[in-house]
Coordinates of C-alpha atoms in Angstrom, one line a residue:
X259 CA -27.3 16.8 -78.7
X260 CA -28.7 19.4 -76.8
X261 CA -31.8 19.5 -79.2
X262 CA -32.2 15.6 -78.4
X263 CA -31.9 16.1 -74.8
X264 CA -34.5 19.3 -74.7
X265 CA -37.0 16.8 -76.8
X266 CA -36.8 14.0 -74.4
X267 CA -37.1 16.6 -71.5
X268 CA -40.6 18.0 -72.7
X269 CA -41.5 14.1 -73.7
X270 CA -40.5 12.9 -70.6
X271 CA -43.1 16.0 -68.7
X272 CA -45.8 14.7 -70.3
X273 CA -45.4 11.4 -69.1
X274 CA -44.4 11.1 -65.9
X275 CA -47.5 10.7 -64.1
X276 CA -47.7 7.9 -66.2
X277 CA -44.6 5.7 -66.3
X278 CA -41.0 6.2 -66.8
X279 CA -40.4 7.2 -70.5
X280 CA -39.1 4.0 -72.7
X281 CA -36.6 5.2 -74.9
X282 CA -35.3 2.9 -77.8
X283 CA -31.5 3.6 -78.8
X284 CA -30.5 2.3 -82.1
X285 CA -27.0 2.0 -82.9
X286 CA -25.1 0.4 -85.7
X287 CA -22.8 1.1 -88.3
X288 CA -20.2 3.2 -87.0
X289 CA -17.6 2.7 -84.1
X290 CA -18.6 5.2 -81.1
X291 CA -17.7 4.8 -77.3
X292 CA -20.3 3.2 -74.6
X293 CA -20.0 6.2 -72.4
X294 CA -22.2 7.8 -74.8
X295 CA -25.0 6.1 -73.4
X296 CA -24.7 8.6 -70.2
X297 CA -26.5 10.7 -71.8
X298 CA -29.9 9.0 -71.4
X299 CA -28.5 8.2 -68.3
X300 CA -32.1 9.5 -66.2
X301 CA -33.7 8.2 -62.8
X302 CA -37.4 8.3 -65.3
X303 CA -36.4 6.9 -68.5
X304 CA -35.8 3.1 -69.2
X305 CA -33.0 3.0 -72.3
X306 CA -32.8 -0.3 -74.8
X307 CA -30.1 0.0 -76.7
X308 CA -31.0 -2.0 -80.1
X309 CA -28.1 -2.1 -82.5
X310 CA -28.6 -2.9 -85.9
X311 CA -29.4 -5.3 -87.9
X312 CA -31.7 -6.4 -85.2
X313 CA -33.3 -2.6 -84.6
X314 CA -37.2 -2.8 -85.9
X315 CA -37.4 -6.4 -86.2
X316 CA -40.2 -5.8 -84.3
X317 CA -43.2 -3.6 -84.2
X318 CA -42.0 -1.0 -81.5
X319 CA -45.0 1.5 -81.1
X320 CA -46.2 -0.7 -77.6
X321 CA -42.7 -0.9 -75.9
X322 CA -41.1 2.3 -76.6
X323 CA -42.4 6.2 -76.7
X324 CA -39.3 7.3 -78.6
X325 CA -36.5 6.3 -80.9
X326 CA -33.2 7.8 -80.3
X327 CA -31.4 6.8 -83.8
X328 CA -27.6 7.0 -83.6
X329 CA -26.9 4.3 -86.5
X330 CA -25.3 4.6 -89.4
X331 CA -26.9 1.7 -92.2
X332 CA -28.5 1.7 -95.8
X333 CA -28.9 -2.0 -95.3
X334 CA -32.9 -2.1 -93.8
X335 CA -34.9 -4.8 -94.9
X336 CA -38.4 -4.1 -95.8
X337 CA -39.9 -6.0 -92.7
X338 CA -38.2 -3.3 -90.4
X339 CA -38.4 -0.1 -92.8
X340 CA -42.2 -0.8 -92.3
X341 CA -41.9 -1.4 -88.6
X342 CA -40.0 1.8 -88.8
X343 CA -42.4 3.9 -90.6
X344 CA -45.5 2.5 -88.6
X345 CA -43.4 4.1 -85.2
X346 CA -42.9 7.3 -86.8
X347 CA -46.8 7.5 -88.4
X348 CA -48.0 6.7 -85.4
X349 CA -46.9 9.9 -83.4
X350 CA -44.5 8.1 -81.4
X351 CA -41.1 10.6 -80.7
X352 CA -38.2 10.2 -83.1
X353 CA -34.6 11.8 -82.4
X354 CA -32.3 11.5 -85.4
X355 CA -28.6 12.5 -83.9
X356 CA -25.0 13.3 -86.0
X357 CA -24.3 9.9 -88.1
X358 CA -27.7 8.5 -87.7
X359 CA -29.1 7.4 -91.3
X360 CA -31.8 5.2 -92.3
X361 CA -33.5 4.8 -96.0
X362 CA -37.1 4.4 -95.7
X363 CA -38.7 5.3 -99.0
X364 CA -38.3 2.8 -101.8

């Protein structure tokens, strides 16, 4: 956790003269309590929490600057394994914490 928060730290410098830093939270899979979500708790960032399956239904490269992945799912379709793959190929921040798991090459 502490590697997670010290990533968001140095993404969140290099964008706040811009705009607050739009972090994607995808959860699924596994039972965990809601008062995790403190930890993103931060007066810059804006947190979605995006549980699975609807995570990466979307393309997510223009609404978010990093994905925080604490899921837990082998079931991706290949709509959002691509949507997935495009986020991370793009440059755009990933965080992969304990649990997290997500199946991307065929």
């Amino acid at each position: 956790m502490l590697l997670a928060t010290a990533f968001l730290s140095t993404a969140h410098e290099r964008s706040r003269a811009q705009q607050p830093l739009r972090v994607l939270l995808v959860t699924g899979g596994h039972d965990y309590d809601n008062r995790f979500h403190r930890v993103l708790d931060h007066d810059d960032w804006t947190v979605t929490v995006d549980p699975h399956p609807r995570a990466f239904a979307r393309d997510a490269r223009e609404r978010f600057d990093v994905a925080v992945l604490y899921d837990m799912t082998t079931e991706v379709d290949e709509k959002r394994r691509r949507n997935f793959q495009a986020f991370a190929e793009s440059g755009k921040g990933i965080v992969v914490l304990h649990l997290s798991l997500i199946h991307i090459s065929e």
